[in-house]
JSON list of C-alpha atoms in Angstrom, two decimals:
[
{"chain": "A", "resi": 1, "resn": "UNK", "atom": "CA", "xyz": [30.64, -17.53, 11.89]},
{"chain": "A", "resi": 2, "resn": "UNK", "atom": "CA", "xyz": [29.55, -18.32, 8.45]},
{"chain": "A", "resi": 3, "resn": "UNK", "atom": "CA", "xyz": [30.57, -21.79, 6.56]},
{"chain": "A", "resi": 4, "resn": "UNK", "atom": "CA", "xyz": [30.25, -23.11, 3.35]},
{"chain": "A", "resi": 5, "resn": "UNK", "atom": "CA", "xyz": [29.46, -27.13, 2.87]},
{"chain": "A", "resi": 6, "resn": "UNK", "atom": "CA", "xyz": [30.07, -28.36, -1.54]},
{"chain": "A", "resi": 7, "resn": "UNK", "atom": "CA", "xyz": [28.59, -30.85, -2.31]},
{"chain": "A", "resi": 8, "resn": "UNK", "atom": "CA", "xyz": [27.79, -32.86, -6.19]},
{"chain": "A", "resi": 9, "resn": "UNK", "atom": "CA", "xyz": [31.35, -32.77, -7.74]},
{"chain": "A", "resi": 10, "resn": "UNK", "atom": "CA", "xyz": [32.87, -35.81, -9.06]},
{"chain": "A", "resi": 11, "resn": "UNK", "atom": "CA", "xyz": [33.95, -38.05, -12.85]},
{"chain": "A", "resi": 12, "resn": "UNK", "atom": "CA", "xyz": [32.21, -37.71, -15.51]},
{"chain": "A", "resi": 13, "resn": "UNK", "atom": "CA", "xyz": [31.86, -38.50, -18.97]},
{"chain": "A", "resi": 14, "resn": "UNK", "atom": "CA", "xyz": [32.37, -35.47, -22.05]},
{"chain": "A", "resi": 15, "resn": "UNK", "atom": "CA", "xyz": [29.22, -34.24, -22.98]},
{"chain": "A", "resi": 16, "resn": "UNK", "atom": "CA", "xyz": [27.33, -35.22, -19.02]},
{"chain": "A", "resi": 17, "resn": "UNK", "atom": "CA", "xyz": [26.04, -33.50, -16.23]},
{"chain": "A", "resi": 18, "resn": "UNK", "atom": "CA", "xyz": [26.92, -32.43, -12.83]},
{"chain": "A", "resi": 19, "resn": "UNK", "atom": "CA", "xyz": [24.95, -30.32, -10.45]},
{"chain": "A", "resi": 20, "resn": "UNK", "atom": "CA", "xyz": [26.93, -28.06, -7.45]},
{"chain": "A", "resi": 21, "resn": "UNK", "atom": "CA", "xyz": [25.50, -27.39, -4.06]},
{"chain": "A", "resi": 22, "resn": "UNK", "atom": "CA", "xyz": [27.06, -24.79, -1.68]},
{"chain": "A", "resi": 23, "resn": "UNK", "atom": "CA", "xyz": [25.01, -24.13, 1.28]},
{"chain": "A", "resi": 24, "resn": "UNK", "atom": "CA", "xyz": [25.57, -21.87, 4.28]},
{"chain": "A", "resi": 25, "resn": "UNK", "atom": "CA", "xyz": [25.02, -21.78, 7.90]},
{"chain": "A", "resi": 26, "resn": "UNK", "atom": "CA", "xyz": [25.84, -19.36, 10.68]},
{"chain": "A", "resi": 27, "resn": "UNK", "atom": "CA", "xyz": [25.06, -16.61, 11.83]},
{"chain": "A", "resi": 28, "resn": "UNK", "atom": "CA", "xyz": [23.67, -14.88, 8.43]},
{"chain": "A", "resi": 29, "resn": "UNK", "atom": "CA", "xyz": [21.48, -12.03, 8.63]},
{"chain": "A", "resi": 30, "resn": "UNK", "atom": "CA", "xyz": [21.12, -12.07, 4.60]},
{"chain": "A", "resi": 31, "resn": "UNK", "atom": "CA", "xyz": [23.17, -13.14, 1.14]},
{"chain": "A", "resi": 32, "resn": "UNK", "atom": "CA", "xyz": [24.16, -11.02, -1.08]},
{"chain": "A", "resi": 33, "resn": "UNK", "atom": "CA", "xyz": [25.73, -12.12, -3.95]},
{"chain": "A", "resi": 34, "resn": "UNK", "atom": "CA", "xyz": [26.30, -15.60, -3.89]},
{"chain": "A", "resi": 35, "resn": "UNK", "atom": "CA", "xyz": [29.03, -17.22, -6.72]},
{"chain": "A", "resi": 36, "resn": "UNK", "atom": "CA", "xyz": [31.28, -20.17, -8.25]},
{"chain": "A", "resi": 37, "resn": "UNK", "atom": "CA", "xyz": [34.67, -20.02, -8.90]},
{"chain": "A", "resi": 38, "resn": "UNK", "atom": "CA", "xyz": [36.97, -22.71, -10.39]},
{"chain": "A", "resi": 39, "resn": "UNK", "atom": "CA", "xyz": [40.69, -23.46, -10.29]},
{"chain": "A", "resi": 40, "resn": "UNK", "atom": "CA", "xyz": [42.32, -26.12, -12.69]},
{"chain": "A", "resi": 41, "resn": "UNK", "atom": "CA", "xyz": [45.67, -27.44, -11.99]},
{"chain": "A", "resi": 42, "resn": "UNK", "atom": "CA", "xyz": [48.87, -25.16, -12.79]},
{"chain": "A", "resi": 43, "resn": "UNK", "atom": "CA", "xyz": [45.90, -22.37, -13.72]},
{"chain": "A", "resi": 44, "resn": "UNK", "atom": "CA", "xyz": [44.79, -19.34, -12.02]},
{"chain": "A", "resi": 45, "resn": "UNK", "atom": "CA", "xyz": [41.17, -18.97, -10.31]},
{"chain": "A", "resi": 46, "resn": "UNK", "atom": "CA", "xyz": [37.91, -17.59, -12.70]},
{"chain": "A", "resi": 47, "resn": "UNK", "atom": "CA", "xyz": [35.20, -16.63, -12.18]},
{"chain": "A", "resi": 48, "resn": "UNK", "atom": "CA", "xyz": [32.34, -19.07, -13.63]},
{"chain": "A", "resi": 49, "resn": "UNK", "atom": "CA", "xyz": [29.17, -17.64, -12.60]},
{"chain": "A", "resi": 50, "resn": "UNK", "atom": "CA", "xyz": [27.33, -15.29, -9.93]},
{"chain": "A", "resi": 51, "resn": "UNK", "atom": "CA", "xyz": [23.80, -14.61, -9.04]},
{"chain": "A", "resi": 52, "resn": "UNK", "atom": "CA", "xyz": [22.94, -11.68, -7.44]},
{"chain": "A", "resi": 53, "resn": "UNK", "atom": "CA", "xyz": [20.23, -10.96, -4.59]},
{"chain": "A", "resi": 54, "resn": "UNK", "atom": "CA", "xyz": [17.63, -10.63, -6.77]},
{"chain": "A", "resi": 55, "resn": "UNK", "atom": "CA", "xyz": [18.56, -13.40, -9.16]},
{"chain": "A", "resi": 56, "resn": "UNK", "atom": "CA", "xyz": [20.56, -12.22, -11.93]},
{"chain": "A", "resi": 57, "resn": "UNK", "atom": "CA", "xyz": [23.23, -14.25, -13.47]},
{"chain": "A", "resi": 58, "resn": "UNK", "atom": "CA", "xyz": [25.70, -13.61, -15.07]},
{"chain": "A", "resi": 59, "resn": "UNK", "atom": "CA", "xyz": [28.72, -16.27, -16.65]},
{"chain": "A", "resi": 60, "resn": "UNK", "atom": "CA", "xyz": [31.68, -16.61, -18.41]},
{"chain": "A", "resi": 61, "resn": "UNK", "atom": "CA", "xyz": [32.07, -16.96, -22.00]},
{"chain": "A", "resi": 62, "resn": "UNK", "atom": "CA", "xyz": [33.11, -20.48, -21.23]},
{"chain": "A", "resi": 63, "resn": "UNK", "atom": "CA", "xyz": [30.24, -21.94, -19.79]},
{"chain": "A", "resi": 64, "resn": "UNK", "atom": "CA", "xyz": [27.41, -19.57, -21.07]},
{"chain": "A", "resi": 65, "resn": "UNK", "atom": "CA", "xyz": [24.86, -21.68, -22.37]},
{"chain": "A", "resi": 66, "resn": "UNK", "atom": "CA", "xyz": [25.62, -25.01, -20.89]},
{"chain": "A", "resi": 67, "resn": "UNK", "atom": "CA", "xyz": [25.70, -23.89, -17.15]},
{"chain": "A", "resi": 68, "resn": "UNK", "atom": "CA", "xyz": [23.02, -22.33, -14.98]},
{"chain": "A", "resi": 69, "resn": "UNK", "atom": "CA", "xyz": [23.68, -20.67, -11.93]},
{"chain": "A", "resi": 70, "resn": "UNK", "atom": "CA", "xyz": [20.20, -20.80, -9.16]},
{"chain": "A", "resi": 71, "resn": "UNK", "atom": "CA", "xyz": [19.47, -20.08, -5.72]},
{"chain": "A", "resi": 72, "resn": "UNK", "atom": "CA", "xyz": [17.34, -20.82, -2.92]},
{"chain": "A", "resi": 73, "resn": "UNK", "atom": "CA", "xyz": [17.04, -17.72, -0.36]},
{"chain": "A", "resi": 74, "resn": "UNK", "atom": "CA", "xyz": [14.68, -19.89, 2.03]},
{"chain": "A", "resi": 75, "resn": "UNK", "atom": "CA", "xyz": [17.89, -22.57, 2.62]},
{"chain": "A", "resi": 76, "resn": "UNK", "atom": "CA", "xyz": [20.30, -20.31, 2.07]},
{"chain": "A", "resi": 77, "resn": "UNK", "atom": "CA", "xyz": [22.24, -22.35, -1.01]},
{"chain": "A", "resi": 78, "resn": "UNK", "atom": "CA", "xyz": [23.56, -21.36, -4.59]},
{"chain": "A", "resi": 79, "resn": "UNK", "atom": "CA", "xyz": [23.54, -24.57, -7.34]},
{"chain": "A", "resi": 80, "resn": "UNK", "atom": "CA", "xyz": [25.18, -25.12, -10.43]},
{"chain": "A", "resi": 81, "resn": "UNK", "atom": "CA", "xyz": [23.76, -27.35, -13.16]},
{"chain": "A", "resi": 82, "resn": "UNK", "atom": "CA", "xyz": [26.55, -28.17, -15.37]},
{"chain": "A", "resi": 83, "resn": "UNK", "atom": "CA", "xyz": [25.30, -29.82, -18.67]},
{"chain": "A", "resi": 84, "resn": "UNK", "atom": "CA", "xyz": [27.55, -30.88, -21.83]},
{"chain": "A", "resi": 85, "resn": "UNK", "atom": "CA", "xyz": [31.04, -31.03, -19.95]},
{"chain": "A", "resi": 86, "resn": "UNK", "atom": "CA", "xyz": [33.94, -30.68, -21.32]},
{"chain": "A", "resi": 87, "resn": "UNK", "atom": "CA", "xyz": [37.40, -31.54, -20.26]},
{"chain": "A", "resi": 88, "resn": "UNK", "atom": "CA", "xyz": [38.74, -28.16, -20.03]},
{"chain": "A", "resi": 89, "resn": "UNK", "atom": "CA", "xyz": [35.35, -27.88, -17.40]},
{"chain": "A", "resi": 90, "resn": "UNK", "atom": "CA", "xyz": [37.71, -29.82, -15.28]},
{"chain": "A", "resi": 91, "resn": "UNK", "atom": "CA", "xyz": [38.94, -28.48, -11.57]},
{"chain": "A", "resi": 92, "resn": "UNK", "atom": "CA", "xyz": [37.89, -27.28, -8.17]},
{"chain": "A", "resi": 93, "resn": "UNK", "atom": "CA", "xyz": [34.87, -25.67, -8.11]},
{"chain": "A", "resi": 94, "resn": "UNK", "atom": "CA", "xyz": [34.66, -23.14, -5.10]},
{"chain": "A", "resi": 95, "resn": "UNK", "atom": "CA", "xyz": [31.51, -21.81, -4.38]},
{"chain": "A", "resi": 96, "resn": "UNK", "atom": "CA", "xyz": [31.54, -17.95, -2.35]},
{"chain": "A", "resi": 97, "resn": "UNK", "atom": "CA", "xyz": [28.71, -16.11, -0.55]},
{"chain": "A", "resi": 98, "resn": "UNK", "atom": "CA", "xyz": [28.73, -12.61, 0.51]},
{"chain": "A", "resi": 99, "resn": "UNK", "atom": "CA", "xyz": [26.63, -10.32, 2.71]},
{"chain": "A", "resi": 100, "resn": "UNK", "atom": "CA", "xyz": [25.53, -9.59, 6.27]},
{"chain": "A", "resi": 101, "resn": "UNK", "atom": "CA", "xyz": [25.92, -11.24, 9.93]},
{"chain": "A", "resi": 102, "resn": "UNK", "atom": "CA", "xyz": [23.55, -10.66, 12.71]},
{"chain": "A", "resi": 103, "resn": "UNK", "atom": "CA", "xyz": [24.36, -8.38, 15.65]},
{"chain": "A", "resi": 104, "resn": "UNK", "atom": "CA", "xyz": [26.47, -5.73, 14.95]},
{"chain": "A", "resi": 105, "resn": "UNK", "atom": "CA", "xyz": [25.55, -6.02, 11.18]},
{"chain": "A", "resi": 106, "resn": "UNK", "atom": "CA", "xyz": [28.87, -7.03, 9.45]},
{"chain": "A", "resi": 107, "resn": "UNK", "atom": "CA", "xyz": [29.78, -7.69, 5.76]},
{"chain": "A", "resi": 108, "resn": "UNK", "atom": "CA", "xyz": [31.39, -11.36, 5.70]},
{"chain": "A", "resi": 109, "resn": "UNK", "atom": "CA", "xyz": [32.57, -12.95, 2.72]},
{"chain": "A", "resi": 110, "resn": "UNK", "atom": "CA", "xyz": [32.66, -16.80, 2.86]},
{"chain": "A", "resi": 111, "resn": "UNK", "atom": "CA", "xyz": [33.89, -19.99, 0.48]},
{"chain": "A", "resi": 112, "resn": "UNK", "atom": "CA", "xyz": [33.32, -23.15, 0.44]},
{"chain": "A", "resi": 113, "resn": "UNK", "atom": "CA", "xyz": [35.76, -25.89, 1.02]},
{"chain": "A", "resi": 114, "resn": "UNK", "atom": "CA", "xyz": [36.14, -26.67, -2.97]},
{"chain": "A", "resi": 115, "resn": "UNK", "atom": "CA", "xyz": [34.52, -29.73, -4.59]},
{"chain": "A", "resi": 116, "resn": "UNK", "atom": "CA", "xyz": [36.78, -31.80, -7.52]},
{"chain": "A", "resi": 117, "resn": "UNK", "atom": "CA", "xyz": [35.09, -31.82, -11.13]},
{"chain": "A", "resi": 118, "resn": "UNK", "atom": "CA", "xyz": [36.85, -34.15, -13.42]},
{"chain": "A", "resi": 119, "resn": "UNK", "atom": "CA", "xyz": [35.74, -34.65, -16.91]},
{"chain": "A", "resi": 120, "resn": "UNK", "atom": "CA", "xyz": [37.36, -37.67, -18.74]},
{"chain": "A", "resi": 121, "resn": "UNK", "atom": "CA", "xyz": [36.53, -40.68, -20.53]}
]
């Protein structure tokens, strides 16, 4: 009922910038919190950044100051502006929305199909 369509990953250079977009569709009464995660190869999943309904962020050490989560209620989609990459930024970025379905008023939690961020030079 509810997907998730990344978009804006790709290569880039240390020290560049990449911006996310996760949008959803369906049959969404409202978003809750809305969310990227990230999963490098041989690692487990963390948590990079979320942004709750009323627009707090919050981030992990890791990218706090060089990445800034945003949202746009009106098209229902959560960015990520990546700036001064790093290598260890490197892996798929999964993007997760949470929060309520039309008709009988449902919680649904959603993600996104994962988008590949490789920084090398």
């Amino acid at each position: 009922q509810v997907q998730l369509v990344e978009s804006g990953g790709g290569l880039v250079q240390p020290g560049g910038s990449l911006r996310l977009s996760c949008a959803a569709s369906g049959s969404i009464y409202s978003i809750n919190t809305m969310g990227w995660y990230r999963q490098a190869l041989g690692k487990q999943r963390e948590l990079v950044a979320t942004i709750t309904g009323n627009g707090s962020p919050n981030y992990a050490d890791s990218v706090k100051g060089r990445f800034t989560i945003s949202r746009d209620n009106a098209k229902n989609t959560v960015y990520l502006q990546m700036n001064s990459l790093k290598p260890e930024d490197t892996a798929v970025y999964y993007c997760n929305v949470d929060g309520l379905l039309y008709g009988l008023g449902s919680t649904f939690t959603s993600w996104g199909q994962g988008t590949q961020v490789t920084v090398s030079s």
